[in-house]
Amino acid sequence: MSEDAVAPYPVHWEADVVLRDGVPMHIRPIRPADADALQRMHLRQSPMSVYYRFFAPMERLSERDLHRFTHVDHDDRVALVLTSGEEILAVGRYDRIDDGTEAEVAFYVADSEHGRGLGSVLLEHLAAAGRERGILRFTAEVLPANSRMIGVFRDAGYEVTQVLDDGVLLVSFDIEETGRSWSVMAEREQRAESHSMRALLSASSVLVVGLGGPEHVLAERAAASLLAGGFTGPAHLVAVDPGDGLGDGAGDAPGPRPARYERLADVTGPVDLAVLAGREEEVLAAVDACGRLGAHAVVVLSGGFAETGPAGERLQRELLRRTRAYGMRLVGPASFGLVAAGEGGRLDVTLRPGLPDGRVGIFCQSAAAGSILAATAQRRGLGVHSLLSAGNRADVSGNDTMQFWLDDPGTAVAAVHLESIGNPRKFSRIARRLSATRPVIAVVSGQTGQVVPPGHAVRTTREPQRVLAQLLDQAGVLRARGVPELLDLAQLFATQPLPAGGRVGVLANSGPLTSLVGGAARAHGLDVVDVHPALAPLAGAGEYAAALEEVARRSDWDALVVVHVPPLGAADDAIARVLAAAAARDGRPVLAYLDGPVGVTAGLSAPGPDGTARTVPTFASVQDAVAALAGAVRYARWTTSERGELVDPSGIAPGRARALLAPTVRDLGPGQTARLAPEQSAELLACYGLTVLPAERVADVEEAVAAAERLGWPVALKTSDEVLRHRADLGGVRLDLTGPDELREAMRAMRTHLEPIAGPGAAFDVQVMAPAGVACVVRGVEDALFGPVVSFGLGGDAVELLGDVAFRVPPLTDVDVADMVRSVRAAPRLFGHRGLPVLDVAALEDVLGRVSVLTDDLPEVARLVLNPVLVARSGASVLSAVVEVSRPGRADGGRRVLPGSGSAGAKMEPWPSPT
């Protein structure tokens, strides 16, 4: 770029990030107006820090230096700053070397901020910007004594080379993403985001503030829950009377009395967590006061923000801006509240007092969903260790909550209720890791991704709903159809061990009931074992005890479903006690339907051999019990299944591919797309080791014959019409033409046949014949919500009409690719169905894997269609490729960002090992 040319300000490089200590900070491109702030930062630096940056003493930055540092072109010269309020706390920059693909990088971090990870964040974001601008390699000159800066480069996960030259360490590394760099980024992200959530879900002090208006009562209800929960840490109540929220006797709740104030200005702290409810303008003012108190997080229970329309959206943006300015995390607005467990014990500031303590973590969004979940869990007696309702999810999201659960030993089961999803790829990446250590269960609204709930600032998708469903399956997340099924699964996981297999025994006091349970189990793919004859309808505790003892001696079952329906309508508590004792002695899961209370009850609890209480969960129907058990079996199998390795094909050149696309993409406006010419598409695919079978476009018979002579006989002749060229049954393709006469006759016949359909003057393609095989279709799209989405299916009308297509969101492992191919219903055609030859599925998987990497690497590729990919006994041939490009709308995934500050597709690190 010329010296005077300046690229448009890259607003998509702006983001909020979480530092190592869990505090948010803003990152953005430098601006000319930053000169004074940059000078102030420089004047605060120690002589040693100045020397490390400039290799010489420099008391002040000269006007020339300030101009050079703050005036950049956002292409050859890029600089990013980390800011807090009006102050600059760190600067990272690169300067392209000789208009090439290499750039020199330098960092300058305020002395007061050392040890918080600012340099690492700047490097992630600078590398992402560099890749976007065609930079392939960073270099830096570092003094050997500058160990902090050397550590930033060394620990980033890149392959770093170091050369000592004349007392200066020359550092260089390629900035293309690697498996190690992704793992490093993901680990840092997880630690930082988990740390930032501690002020919420491990809060040791709390402030509840009522701010007037109709929703003031929400603060009083949260205060009532706080008192009823027995929190023992410092608590401050401002202008709230918890008795109004809890009813008579609230003031007699156990635990120390909180400090009470009439005005927020009178509070002196300490405060980890502030809970606010009231008028919108008062909430905004209170956020400033909480920030000055040193609060680390704010929960806003009241609404009136983005869910009300454009004016509310502006208020919500201002609310987020203020919380971020003070380094606070925000839950809400319009939140149901949260339940946390910290040094002060159980902290409950929800709108429903009395939620029992336990081992389940719950995340939801709207207050309505939070109320339903809390009420249902309370009725079931299901203990909750933590609960967070994100409300309008202006900041804290399900991803943040799952990051915390990864480090929380008290959360044994993760239950997630989603009405919208802001970053599905990041959700999947975190859920993969979380599922490896504990079950993750999700309820997803039937319109999640397609429709934006009021108040949620998320993108929508054009892809079918099953993309999200398959993304969850890919991550090991159990999908539930609603709140009852979500809590059915949660109570089973919270109370019983995982089944070792899918063999199910049934013990019931009715033969027909035994058959009913067996049929339901078989419908879920479970194996039913005849462990005991059905008991008599009037069987009592003695008969059940004897039967359970006999069943316990058998080793041919992995889980037991016990059913007792009293024919006289009166429950027998003795049977419950016998069942609880028998289940506690056995190490296998036991479930029950007892025609009584549903959930986790004291009457079905008994101490196990180690003294730990075990409870047999009960369900609303035998079908619900079996469905929950089937989910547990699926999850148990998933935990021990092979995860595979990230697809990492040889012979790819992402840098060359970006350089190839850059001239086309640069000329496109927002929302515009351009189709690559066939030769450009072939060149792009070649960058990823994919070869399109040679073909030539021809206009008449003689051109066709000449093309065939060049390509070599036999050839195929296809119309250029995008639909008909794949339809031999409609006369759009002629195959195995072995000589000029056949080709001439075929072209004349096709032209005559197709003119009424495609119109006169249609062109034709002459192509080398591929080995006979099965036609498949591989697609990749850049979706506004999911980022890259890859799909696979066999060719043909029936497949398209039946929707027999598999979807995955890259990056994929080799196991993901293999499962994708085998998951479509027509897959047997590839594996020798009814005497057909077994085809080269490994070659097909290689094509699919390379497409997944291409779409993951290149957000510029808006649409890629390989149709058909012909899979033969040996090899897979790409016969046609269509590539459309656009300006990238997905921010690079190799950088950390918070919600509400830009979108970043997030790659998955390699799978954790089975546990």
PDB file of C-alpha atoms in Angstrom, residues 241-375:
ATOM      1  CA  ASP A 241     -37.095  -5.064  52.538  1.00  0.00           C
ATOM      2  CA  PRO A 242     -36.650  -8.824  52.009  1.00  0.00           C
ATOM      3  CA  GLY A 243     -39.779  -9.489  53.998  1.00  0.00           C
ATOM      4  CA  ASP A 244     -41.812  -8.099  51.112  1.00  0.00           C
ATOM      5  CA  GLY A 245     -40.236 -10.654  48.818  1.00  0.00           C
ATOM      6  CA  LEU A 246     -40.373 -13.715  51.068  1.00  0.00           C
ATOM      7  CA  GLY A 247     -43.426 -13.184  53.164  1.00  0.00           C
ATOM      8  CA  ASP A 248     -43.826 -13.191  56.936  1.00  0.00           C
ATOM      9  CA  GLY A 249     -40.864 -14.552  58.812  1.00  0.00           C
ATOM     10  CA  ALA A 250     -38.232 -13.553  56.263  1.00  0.00           C
ATOM     11  CA  GLY A 251     -36.440 -11.574  58.881  1.00  0.00           C
ATOM     12  CA  ASP A 252     -36.000 -14.746  60.929  1.00  0.00           C
ATOM     13  CA  ALA A 253     -34.056 -16.550  58.185  1.00  0.00           C
ATOM     14  CA  PRO A 254     -30.841 -18.248  59.339  1.00  0.00           C
ATOM     15  CA  GLY A 255     -27.405 -16.674  58.866  1.00  0.00           C
ATOM     16  CA  PRO A 256     -25.875 -13.333  59.864  1.00  0.00           C
ATOM     17  CA  ARG A 257     -27.915 -10.196  59.409  1.00  0.00           C
ATOM     18  CA  PRO A 258     -26.868  -8.150  56.347  1.00  0.00           C
ATOM     19  CA  ALA A 259     -25.931  -4.500  56.642  1.00  0.00           C
ATOM     20  CA  ARG A 260     -28.822  -2.264  55.572  1.00  0.00           C
ATOM     21  CA  TYR A 261     -28.658   1.150  53.925  1.00  0.00           C
ATOM     22  CA  GLU A 262     -31.077   3.653  52.488  1.00  0.00           C
ATOM     23  CA  ARG A 263     -28.590   4.989  49.922  1.00  0.00           C
ATOM     24  CA  LEU A 264     -26.031   3.246  47.753  1.00  0.00           C
ATOM     25  CA  ALA A 265     -23.552   6.040  48.461  1.00  0.00           C
ATOM     26  CA  ASP A 266     -23.400   4.913  52.124  1.00  0.00           C
ATOM     27  CA  VAL A 267     -22.072   1.414  51.302  1.00  0.00           C
ATOM     28  CA  THR A 268     -18.370   0.957  52.027  1.00  0.00           C
ATOM     29  CA  GLY A 269     -17.809  -2.623  50.825  1.00  0.00           C
ATOM     30  CA  PRO A 270     -16.328  -5.105  50.334  1.00  0.00           C
ATOM     31  CA  VAL A 271     -18.367  -6.123  47.278  1.00  0.00           C
ATOM     32  CA  ASP A 272     -17.654  -8.948  44.847  1.00  0.00           C
ATOM     33  CA  LEU A 273     -21.124  -9.084  43.321  1.00  0.00           C
ATOM     34  CA  ALA A 274     -23.791  -6.408  42.935  1.00  0.00           C
ATOM     35  CA  VAL A 275     -27.439  -7.253  42.218  1.00  0.00           C
ATOM     36  CA  LEU A 276     -29.582  -4.420  40.832  1.00  0.00           C
ATOM     37  CA  ALA A 277     -33.250  -3.978  39.956  1.00  0.00           C
ATOM     38  CA  GLY A 278     -35.302  -0.899  39.177  1.00  0.00           C
ATOM     39  CA  ARG A 279     -35.653   1.892  36.645  1.00  0.00           C
ATOM     40  CA  GLU A 280     -33.266   1.739  33.698  1.00  0.00           C
ATOM     41  CA  GLU A 281     -31.611   5.132  34.245  1.00  0.00           C
ATOM     42  CA  GLU A 282     -31.165   4.365  37.932  1.00  0.00           C
ATOM     43  CA  VAL A 283     -29.548   1.036  37.032  1.00  0.00           C
ATOM     44  CA  LEU A 284     -27.025   2.823  34.807  1.00  0.00           C
ATOM     45  CA  ALA A 285     -26.136   5.250  37.588  1.00  0.00           C
ATOM     46  CA  ALA A 286     -25.853   2.421  40.107  1.00  0.00           C
ATOM     47  CA  VAL A 287     -23.377   0.598  37.864  1.00  0.00           C
ATOM     48  CA  ASP A 288     -20.989   3.534  38.199  1.00  0.00           C
ATOM     49  CA  ALA A 289     -21.367   3.469  41.976  1.00  0.00           C
ATOM     50  CA  CYS A 290     -20.733  -0.280  42.076  1.00  0.00           C
ATOM     51  CA  GLY A 291     -17.659   0.165  39.930  1.00  0.00           C
ATOM     52  CA  ARG A 292     -16.280   2.727  42.355  1.00  0.00           C
ATOM     53  CA  LEU A 293     -16.929   0.266  45.195  1.00  0.00           C
ATOM     54  CA  GLY A 294     -14.665  -2.227  43.445  1.00  0.00           C
ATOM     55  CA  ALA A 295     -17.362  -4.718  42.467  1.00  0.00           C
ATOM     56  CA  HIS A 296     -16.209  -7.392  40.037  1.00  0.00           C
ATOM     57  CA  ALA A 297     -19.593  -8.316  38.599  1.00  0.00           C
ATOM     58  CA  VAL A 298     -23.140  -6.991  38.279  1.00  0.00           C
ATOM     59  CA  VAL A 299     -26.442  -8.862  37.940  1.00  0.00           C
ATOM     60  CA  VAL A 300     -29.316  -6.790  36.534  1.00  0.00           C
ATOM     61  CA  LEU A 301     -32.666  -8.414  37.300  1.00  0.00           C
ATOM     62  CA  SER A 302     -34.893  -5.745  35.790  1.00  0.00           C
ATOM     63  CA  GLY A 303     -35.690  -5.307  32.126  1.00  0.00           C
ATOM     64  CA  GLY A 304     -36.480  -2.289  29.986  1.00  0.00           C
ATOM     65  CA  PHE A 305     -33.409  -2.646  27.810  1.00  0.00           C
ATOM     66  CA  ALA A 306     -32.833  -4.251  24.400  1.00  0.00           C
ATOM     67  CA  GLU A 307     -36.022  -6.319  24.573  1.00  0.00           C
ATOM     68  CA  THR A 308     -38.059  -3.093  24.301  1.00  0.00           C
ATOM     69  CA  GLY A 309     -36.720  -1.867  20.954  1.00  0.00           C
ATOM     70  CA  PRO A 310     -34.054   0.503  19.548  1.00  0.00           C
ATOM     71  CA  ALA A 311     -34.085   2.901  22.498  1.00  0.00           C
ATOM     72  CA  GLY A 312     -33.639  -0.020  24.867  1.00  0.00           C
ATOM     73  CA  GLU A 313     -30.838  -1.385  22.695  1.00  0.00           C
ATOM     74  CA  ARG A 314     -28.971   1.888  23.146  1.00  0.00           C
ATOM     75  CA  LEU A 315     -29.479   1.699  26.905  1.00  0.00           C
ATOM     76  CA  GLN A 316     -28.185  -1.879  26.931  1.00  0.00           C
ATOM     77  CA  ARG A 317     -25.079  -0.915  24.977  1.00  0.00           C
ATOM     78  CA  GLU A 318     -24.437   1.860  27.460  1.00  0.00           C
ATOM     79  CA  LEU A 319     -24.954  -0.555  30.342  1.00  0.00           C
ATOM     80  CA  LEU A 320     -22.377  -2.913  28.865  1.00  0.00           C
ATOM     81  CA  ARG A 321     -19.968  -0.059  28.158  1.00  0.00           C
ATOM     82  CA  ARG A 322     -20.114   1.110  31.756  1.00  0.00           C
ATOM     83  CA  THR A 323     -19.597  -2.326  33.267  1.00  0.00           C
ATOM     84  CA  ARG A 324     -16.644  -3.012  30.948  1.00  0.00           C
ATOM     85  CA  ALA A 325     -15.132   0.404  31.771  1.00  0.00           C
ATOM     86  CA  TYR A 326     -14.887  -0.688  35.405  1.00  0.00           C
ATOM     87  CA  GLY A 327     -13.610  -4.155  34.539  1.00  0.00           C
ATOM     88  CA  MET A 328     -16.845  -5.825  35.671  1.00  0.00           C
ATOM     89  CA  ARG A 329     -18.755  -8.726  34.142  1.00  0.00           C
ATOM     90  CA  LEU A 330     -22.477  -8.255  33.515  1.00  0.00           C
ATOM     91  CA  VAL A 331     -25.300 -10.790  33.924  1.00  0.00           C
ATOM     92  CA  GLY A 332     -28.546  -9.678  32.325  1.00  0.00           C
ATOM     93  CA  PRO A 333     -30.389  -7.453  32.043  1.00  0.00           C
ATOM     94  CA  ALA A 334     -33.741  -9.196  32.613  1.00  0.00           C
ATOM     95  CA  SER A 335     -32.029 -12.017  34.526  1.00  0.00           C
ATOM     96  CA  PHE A 336     -33.678 -14.476  36.916  1.00  0.00           C
ATOM     97  CA  GLY A 337     -30.571 -14.197  39.099  1.00  0.00           C
ATOM     98  CA  LEU A 338     -27.952 -16.718  40.110  1.00  0.00           C
ATOM     99  CA  VAL A 339     -26.940 -19.304  42.682  1.00  0.00           C
ATOM    100  CA  ALA A 340     -23.270 -19.455  43.631  1.00  0.00           C
ATOM    101  CA  ALA A 341     -21.037 -21.216  46.125  1.00  0.00           C
ATOM    102  CA  GLY A 342     -18.040 -19.343  47.539  1.00  0.00           C
ATOM    103  CA  GLU A 343     -16.219 -18.671  50.767  1.00  0.00           C
ATOM    104  CA  GLY A 344     -19.403 -17.349  52.357  1.00  0.00           C
ATOM    105  CA  GLY A 345     -21.309 -20.508  51.511  1.00  0.00           C
ATOM    106  CA  ARG A 346     -24.351 -20.786  49.325  1.00  0.00           C
ATOM    107  CA  LEU A 347     -25.286 -17.462  47.720  1.00  0.00           C
ATOM    108  CA  ASP A 348     -28.789 -17.446  46.242  1.00  0.00           C
ATOM    109  CA  VAL A 349     -29.990 -14.214  44.622  1.00  0.00           C
ATOM    110  CA  THR A 350     -32.657 -15.729  42.383  1.00  0.00           C
ATOM    111  CA  LEU A 351     -36.304 -14.749  42.286  1.00  0.00           C
ATOM    112  CA  ARG A 352     -37.389 -18.071  43.801  1.00  0.00           C
ATOM    113  CA  PRO A 353     -36.118 -18.868  47.301  1.00  0.00           C
ATOM    114  CA  GLY A 354     -35.590 -22.411  48.499  1.00  0.00           C
ATOM    115  CA  LEU A 355     -33.730 -24.137  45.665  1.00  0.00           C
ATOM    116  CA  PRO A 356     -32.052 -27.202  47.240  1.00  0.00           C
ATOM    117  CA  ASP A 357     -28.276 -27.572  47.237  1.00  0.00           C
ATOM    118  CA  GLY A 358     -26.705 -30.315  45.153  1.00  0.00           C
ATOM    119  CA  ARG A 359     -24.413 -31.235  42.255  1.00  0.00           C
ATOM    120  CA  VAL A 360     -26.137 -29.823  39.156  1.00  0.00           C
ATOM    121  CA  GLY A 361     -25.091 -26.650  37.354  1.00  0.00           C
ATOM    122  CA  ILE A 362     -27.820 -24.878  35.386  1.00  0.00           C
ATOM    123  CA  PHE A 363     -27.456 -22.160  32.764  1.00  0.00           C
ATOM    124  CA  CYS A 364     -30.403 -20.481  31.094  1.00  0.00           C
ATOM    125  CA  GLN A 365     -31.191 -17.177  29.484  1.00  0.00           C
ATOM    126  CA  SER A 366     -34.595 -15.625  30.076  1.00  0.00           C
ATOM    127  CA  ALA A 367     -36.034 -15.103  33.541  1.00  0.00           C
ATOM    128  CA  ALA A 368     -39.051 -17.152  32.467  1.00  0.00           C
ATOM    129  CA  ALA A 369     -36.833 -20.142  31.647  1.00  0.00           C
ATOM    130  CA  GLY A 370     -35.004 -19.659  34.948  1.00  0.00           C
ATOM    131  CA  SER A 371     -38.266 -19.641  36.855  1.00  0.00           C
ATOM    132  CA  ILE A 372     -39.496 -22.832  35.164  1.00  0.00           C
ATOM    133  CA  LEU A 373     -36.198 -24.628  35.736  1.00  0.00           C
ATOM    134  CA  ALA A 374     -35.945 -23.548  39.356  1.00  0.00           C
ATOM    135  CA  ALA A 375     -39.565 -24.455  40.136  1.00  0.00           C
TER     136      ALA A 375
END
